[in-house]
Amino acid sequence: MSVLALLEAAKAEGRKLLAVLIDPDFGQDEALLERTVQNACMAKADLIFVGGSLLTSTSFNHCVQRVQELSDRPVVLFPGSPAQLSGHADAVLFLSLISGRNPELLIGHHVAAAPTIKALGLEAIPTGYLLVDGGKPTTVSYVSQTVPIPQDKPGIAAATALAGELLGLRTIYMDTGSGAQRTVSQEMIAAVRANVSLPIIVGGGIRDAATARALCQAGADVLVVGTAFEEDPEHIFAMSGAVHG
Ligand code: 1GP
C-alpha cells in the first residue's frame, strides 16, 4: 500500500496517525536515533518522518538508511531542500509552501528535485504546506523567507487549504515550525477541516498527550512530533496512546 493510500484509508476509517519526526542533525547521535526509532516501532507510531528546514550535517542519506534499517514503519521524507532526498525512504512529501509567495518553494525546488525523485523511484505525495504563526520566529519561517498565517485568521488558512485541494494537492500540512511556542489552534484546524476533504497533517510545538488529543478532535488526521521526542524518546508511548485513543 502506498503511503498516501495509508493516509487516505486511515482518514476514511477515522483512525488518527502519529508521525515521529527525526531531524537528521539530531540523528547524528546514533544511540538516541536507535532509541527513538525503536520506541516509535514499539509504541506503534504510524510513520517516521525524516527532514529539517536547515541541515548542518552532511550525512542525510546515512541517517535515512539507519532509520529504514531500524524501522518497520514507513519512512517518509519531509525535506527542507532538494538535497534532502534518499532512495532509502518509502515516500517523500512533495511540499508546496502555499501559505507563502516564495516562487522557489512553490515550483523552483520541485523542478530541481523531480528528476531525482523519479530516478530513486520514491513515492511523491503532493502536499500543501501552510506555515502558521507559532508565537516566535522559527527556523522554517526564517529559511523560507515567508510570512506565517496569523493564528487568529482561520479563514485565511481555510481558503489557502481549499486552493491547494482545488489545485490537486493530496494532503494539507499545517505547521507552526519545530520548537514553536504554540501549536496550530483547534479553531484553525476545524476551519480547514470544514473546507477540505484531504488528510490534514498538523505539527509544531506538540508536547503533551492532552494537546495531541484535542488537535485530533479538532480535525487533524496525522500529528507530527519532533522536539518533544528529541528531549525524551520515552514520550512516544504516551503520545501514541493519546493519538490512537
Ligand atoms: C516541525 O511539525 C514539525 O516541522 C514538528 O515540530 O519539533 O515542535 O514537534 P516539533
PDB file of C-alpha atoms in Angstrom, residues 49-201:
ATOM      1  CA  PHE A  49       9.354  11.441   9.025  1.00  0.00           C
ATOM      2  CA  VAL A  50      12.949  12.482   8.348  1.00  0.00           C
ATOM      3  CA  GLY A  51      13.908  16.037   7.451  1.00  0.00           C
ATOM      4  CA  GLY A  52      14.563  19.550   8.624  1.00  0.00           C
ATOM      5  CA  SER A  53      14.435  23.074   7.284  1.00  0.00           C
ATOM      6  CA  LEU A  54      18.166  23.570   7.778  1.00  0.00           C
ATOM      7  CA  LEU A  55      20.782  20.830   7.908  1.00  0.00           C
ATOM      8  CA  THR A  56      24.267  21.298   9.205  1.00  0.00           C
ATOM      9  CA  SER A  57      25.355  17.670   8.937  1.00  0.00           C
ATOM     10  CA  THR A  58      26.391  16.039   5.677  1.00  0.00           C
ATOM     11  CA  SER A  59      25.158  12.523   6.339  1.00  0.00           C
ATOM     12  CA  PHE A  60      21.470  12.846   5.442  1.00  0.00           C
ATOM     13  CA  ASN A  61      21.448   9.717   3.302  1.00  0.00           C
ATOM     14  CA  HIS A  62      23.146   7.678   6.033  1.00  0.00           C
ATOM     15  CA  CYS A  63      20.577   8.877   8.586  1.00  0.00           C
ATOM     16  CA  VAL A  64      17.663   7.804   6.364  1.00  0.00           C
ATOM     17  CA  GLN A  65      19.361   4.461   5.748  1.00  0.00           C
ATOM     18  CA  ARG A  66      19.782   3.850   9.512  1.00  0.00           C
ATOM     19  CA  VAL A  67      16.150   4.769  10.183  1.00  0.00           C
ATOM     20  CA  GLN A  68      14.980   2.408   7.457  1.00  0.00           C
ATOM     21  CA  GLU A  69      17.160  -0.424   8.808  1.00  0.00           C
ATOM     22  CA  LEU A  70      15.831   0.030  12.344  1.00  0.00           C
ATOM     23  CA  SER A  71      12.184   0.639  11.464  1.00  0.00           C
ATOM     24  CA  ASP A  72       9.227  -1.480  10.479  1.00  0.00           C
ATOM     25  CA  ARG A  73       7.193   1.699   9.871  1.00  0.00           C
ATOM     26  CA  PRO A  74       7.009   3.630   6.568  1.00  0.00           C
ATOM     27  CA  VAL A  75       9.820   6.197   6.335  1.00  0.00           C
ATOM     28  CA  VAL A  76       8.735   9.475   4.752  1.00  0.00           C
ATOM     29  CA  LEU A  77      10.993  12.365   3.810  1.00  0.00           C
ATOM     30  CA  PHE A  78       9.939  15.833   4.975  1.00  0.00           C
ATOM     31  CA  PRO A  79      12.558  17.744   3.018  1.00  0.00           C
ATOM     32  CA  GLY A  80      13.693  21.279   3.671  1.00  0.00           C
ATOM     33  CA  SER A  81      15.524  21.366   0.356  1.00  0.00           C
ATOM     34  CA  PRO A  82      16.015  19.320  -2.838  1.00  0.00           C
ATOM     35  CA  ALA A  83      19.235  17.995  -1.268  1.00  0.00           C
ATOM     36  CA  GLN A  84      17.168  16.031   1.269  1.00  0.00           C
ATOM     37  CA  LEU A  85      16.286  13.084  -0.939  1.00  0.00           C
ATOM     38  CA  SER A  86      17.242   9.462  -0.369  1.00  0.00           C
ATOM     39  CA  GLY A  87      16.355   6.192  -2.035  1.00  0.00           C
ATOM     40  CA  HIS A  88      16.247   4.564   1.407  1.00  0.00           C
ATOM     41  CA  ALA A  89      12.904   6.243   2.152  1.00  0.00           C
ATOM     42  CA  ASP A  90       9.481   4.926   1.148  1.00  0.00           C
ATOM     43  CA  ALA A  91       7.988   8.271   0.139  1.00  0.00           C
ATOM     44  CA  VAL A  92       8.593  11.998   0.093  1.00  0.00           C
ATOM     45  CA  LEU A  93       6.219  14.817   0.982  1.00  0.00           C
ATOM     46  CA  PHE A  94       6.372  16.861  -2.230  1.00  0.00           C
ATOM     47  CA  LEU A  95       5.803  20.137  -0.426  1.00  0.00           C
ATOM     48  CA  SER A  96       4.431  23.348  -1.882  1.00  0.00           C
ATOM     49  CA  LEU A  97       4.609  26.182   0.638  1.00  0.00           C
ATOM     50  CA  ILE A  98       1.220  27.548  -0.372  1.00  0.00           C
ATOM     51  CA  SER A  99       0.871  29.941   2.565  1.00  0.00           C
ATOM     52  CA  GLY A 100       3.906  31.805   1.188  1.00  0.00           C
ATOM     53  CA  ARG A 101       4.705  33.646  -2.007  1.00  0.00           C
ATOM     54  CA  ASN A 102       8.255  32.432  -2.474  1.00  0.00           C
ATOM     55  CA  PRO A 103       8.390  31.024  -6.039  1.00  0.00           C
ATOM     56  CA  GLU A 104      11.295  28.720  -5.197  1.00  0.00           C
ATOM     57  CA  LEU A 105       9.082  26.946  -2.662  1.00  0.00           C
ATOM     58  CA  LEU A 106       6.054  26.906  -4.951  1.00  0.00           C
ATOM     59  CA  ILE A 107       7.766  25.423  -8.030  1.00  0.00           C
ATOM     60  CA  GLY A 108      11.539  26.067  -8.147  1.00  0.00           C
ATOM     61  CA  HIS A 109      12.679  23.337  -5.763  1.00  0.00           C
ATOM     62  CA  HIS A 110      10.195  20.923  -7.329  1.00  0.00           C
ATOM     63  CA  VAL A 111      11.808  21.280 -10.734  1.00  0.00           C
ATOM     64  CA  ALA A 112      15.210  20.680  -9.180  1.00  0.00           C
ATOM     65  CA  ALA A 113      14.026  17.639  -7.225  1.00  0.00           C
ATOM     66  CA  ALA A 114      11.702  15.942  -9.738  1.00  0.00           C
ATOM     67  CA  PRO A 115      14.338  14.074 -11.815  1.00  0.00           C
ATOM     68  CA  THR A 116      15.968  12.686  -8.659  1.00  0.00           C
ATOM     69  CA  ILE A 117      12.614  11.612  -7.186  1.00  0.00           C
ATOM     70  CA  LYS A 118      11.827   9.770 -10.413  1.00  0.00           C
ATOM     71  CA  ALA A 119      15.262   8.171 -10.618  1.00  0.00           C
ATOM     72  CA  LEU A 120      15.070   6.993  -6.997  1.00  0.00           C
ATOM     73  CA  GLY A 121      11.564   5.591  -7.527  1.00  0.00           C
ATOM     74  CA  LEU A 122      10.246   7.485  -4.499  1.00  0.00           C
ATOM     75  CA  GLU A 123       6.507   7.866  -3.964  1.00  0.00           C
ATOM     76  CA  ALA A 124       5.844  11.625  -4.096  1.00  0.00           C
ATOM     77  CA  ILE A 125       2.900  12.872  -2.021  1.00  0.00           C
ATOM     78  CA  PRO A 126       1.714  16.278  -3.294  1.00  0.00           C
ATOM     79  CA  THR A 127       1.347  18.288  -0.087  1.00  0.00           C
ATOM     80  CA  GLY A 128       0.145  21.835   0.522  1.00  0.00           C
ATOM     81  CA  TYR A 129       2.271  23.209   3.357  1.00  0.00           C
ATOM     82  CA  LEU A 130       0.812  26.018   5.479  1.00  0.00           C
ATOM     83  CA  LEU A 131       3.176  27.803   7.822  1.00  0.00           C
ATOM     84  CA  VAL A 132       1.219  29.188  10.782  1.00  0.00           C
ATOM     85  CA  ASP A 133       2.395  31.687  13.385  1.00  0.00           C
ATOM     86  CA  GLY A 134       3.526  29.750  16.456  1.00  0.00           C
ATOM     87  CA  GLY A 135       4.412  32.651  18.722  1.00  0.00           C
ATOM     88  CA  LYS A 136       8.041  33.212  17.750  1.00  0.00           C
ATOM     89  CA  PRO A 137      10.124  33.139  14.564  1.00  0.00           C
ATOM     90  CA  THR A 138      11.222  29.578  13.746  1.00  0.00           C
ATOM     91  CA  THR A 139      13.940  28.181  11.517  1.00  0.00           C
ATOM     92  CA  VAL A 140      11.360  27.396   8.841  1.00  0.00           C
ATOM     93  CA  SER A 141       9.976  30.960   8.761  1.00  0.00           C
ATOM     94  CA  TYR A 142      13.478  32.400   8.547  1.00  0.00           C
ATOM     95  CA  VAL A 143      14.813  29.953   5.958  1.00  0.00           C
ATOM     96  CA  SER A 144      11.687  30.036   3.787  1.00  0.00           C
ATOM     97  CA  GLN A 145      11.506  33.851   3.888  1.00  0.00           C
ATOM     98  CA  THR A 146       7.730  33.629   4.142  1.00  0.00           C
ATOM     99  CA  VAL A 147       5.222  35.233   6.476  1.00  0.00           C
ATOM    100  CA  PRO A 148       3.263  32.707   8.569  1.00  0.00           C
ATOM    101  CA  ILE A 149      -0.535  32.827   8.611  1.00  0.00           C
ATOM    102  CA  PRO A 150      -1.654  34.688  11.780  1.00  0.00           C
ATOM    103  CA  GLN A 151      -3.187  32.362  14.402  1.00  0.00           C
ATOM    104  CA  ASP A 152      -6.337  34.472  14.593  1.00  0.00           C
ATOM    105  CA  LYS A 153      -7.051  34.165  10.855  1.00  0.00           C
ATOM    106  CA  PRO A 154      -8.523  30.678  10.401  1.00  0.00           C
ATOM    107  CA  GLY A 155     -10.332  31.933   7.300  1.00  0.00           C
ATOM    108  CA  ILE A 156      -7.013  32.535   5.523  1.00  0.00           C
ATOM    109  CA  ALA A 157      -5.863  29.022   6.384  1.00  0.00           C
ATOM    110  CA  ALA A 158      -9.149  27.534   5.159  1.00  0.00           C
ATOM    111  CA  ALA A 159      -9.052  29.435   1.846  1.00  0.00           C
ATOM    112  CA  THR A 160      -5.396  28.507   1.331  1.00  0.00           C
ATOM    113  CA  ALA A 161      -6.022  24.830   2.024  1.00  0.00           C
ATOM    114  CA  LEU A 162      -9.060  24.847  -0.240  1.00  0.00           C
ATOM    115  CA  ALA A 163      -6.994  26.376  -3.049  1.00  0.00           C
ATOM    116  CA  GLY A 164      -4.479  23.572  -2.539  1.00  0.00           C
ATOM    117  CA  GLU A 165      -7.211  20.960  -2.813  1.00  0.00           C
ATOM    118  CA  LEU A 166      -8.617  22.569  -5.966  1.00  0.00           C
ATOM    119  CA  LEU A 167      -5.112  22.582  -7.455  1.00  0.00           C
ATOM    120  CA  GLY A 168      -4.958  18.814  -6.971  1.00  0.00           C
ATOM    121  CA  LEU A 169      -2.747  18.526  -3.908  1.00  0.00           C
ATOM    122  CA  ARG A 170      -3.444  15.373  -1.867  1.00  0.00           C
ATOM    123  CA  THR A 171      -2.669  16.358   1.719  1.00  0.00           C
ATOM    124  CA  ILE A 172      -2.506  19.569   3.759  1.00  0.00           C
ATOM    125  CA  TYR A 173       0.287  20.064   6.327  1.00  0.00           C
ATOM    126  CA  MET A 174      -0.314  22.850   8.861  1.00  0.00           C
ATOM    127  CA  ASP A 175       2.835  23.643  10.826  1.00  0.00           C
ATOM    128  CA  THR A 176       3.913  26.241  13.369  1.00  0.00           C
ATOM    129  CA  GLY A 177       7.519  25.048  12.923  1.00  0.00           C
ATOM    130  CA  SER A 178       9.802  22.911  15.001  1.00  0.00           C
ATOM    131  CA  GLY A 179      10.032  24.012  18.624  1.00  0.00           C
ATOM    132  CA  ALA A 180       7.179  26.510  18.264  1.00  0.00           C
ATOM    133  CA  GLN A 181       5.724  28.011  21.437  1.00  0.00           C
ATOM    134  CA  ARG A 182       2.179  27.299  20.238  1.00  0.00           C
ATOM    135  CA  THR A 183       0.565  24.602  18.168  1.00  0.00           C
ATOM    136  CA  VAL A 184      -1.845  25.357  15.341  1.00  0.00           C
ATOM    137  CA  SER A 185      -5.095  26.331  17.086  1.00  0.00           C
ATOM    138  CA  GLN A 186      -8.038  23.974  17.271  1.00  0.00           C
ATOM    139  CA  GLU A 187     -10.164  26.694  15.683  1.00  0.00           C
ATOM    140  CA  MET A 188      -7.870  26.905  12.647  1.00  0.00           C
ATOM    141  CA  ILE A 189      -7.736  23.120  12.242  1.00  0.00           C
ATOM    142  CA  ALA A 190     -11.534  22.965  12.452  1.00  0.00           C
ATOM    143  CA  ALA A 191     -11.866  25.699   9.799  1.00  0.00           C
ATOM    144  CA  VAL A 192      -9.597  23.804   7.401  1.00  0.00           C
ATOM    145  CA  ARG A 193     -11.369  20.521   8.203  1.00  0.00           C
ATOM    146  CA  ALA A 194     -14.706  22.109   7.324  1.00  0.00           C
ATOM    147  CA  ASN A 195     -13.417  23.195   3.923  1.00  0.00           C
ATOM    148  CA  VAL A 196     -11.283  20.354   2.579  1.00  0.00           C
ATOM    149  CA  SER A 197     -11.668  16.594   2.448  1.00  0.00           C
ATOM    150  CA  LEU A 198      -7.932  15.874   2.230  1.00  0.00           C
ATOM    151  CA  PRO A 199      -5.958  14.248   5.059  1.00  0.00           C
ATOM    152  CA  ILE A 200      -4.722  17.018   7.371  1.00  0.00           C
ATOM    153  CA  ILE A 201      -1.257  16.757   8.895  1.00  0.00           C
TER     154      ILE A 201
END
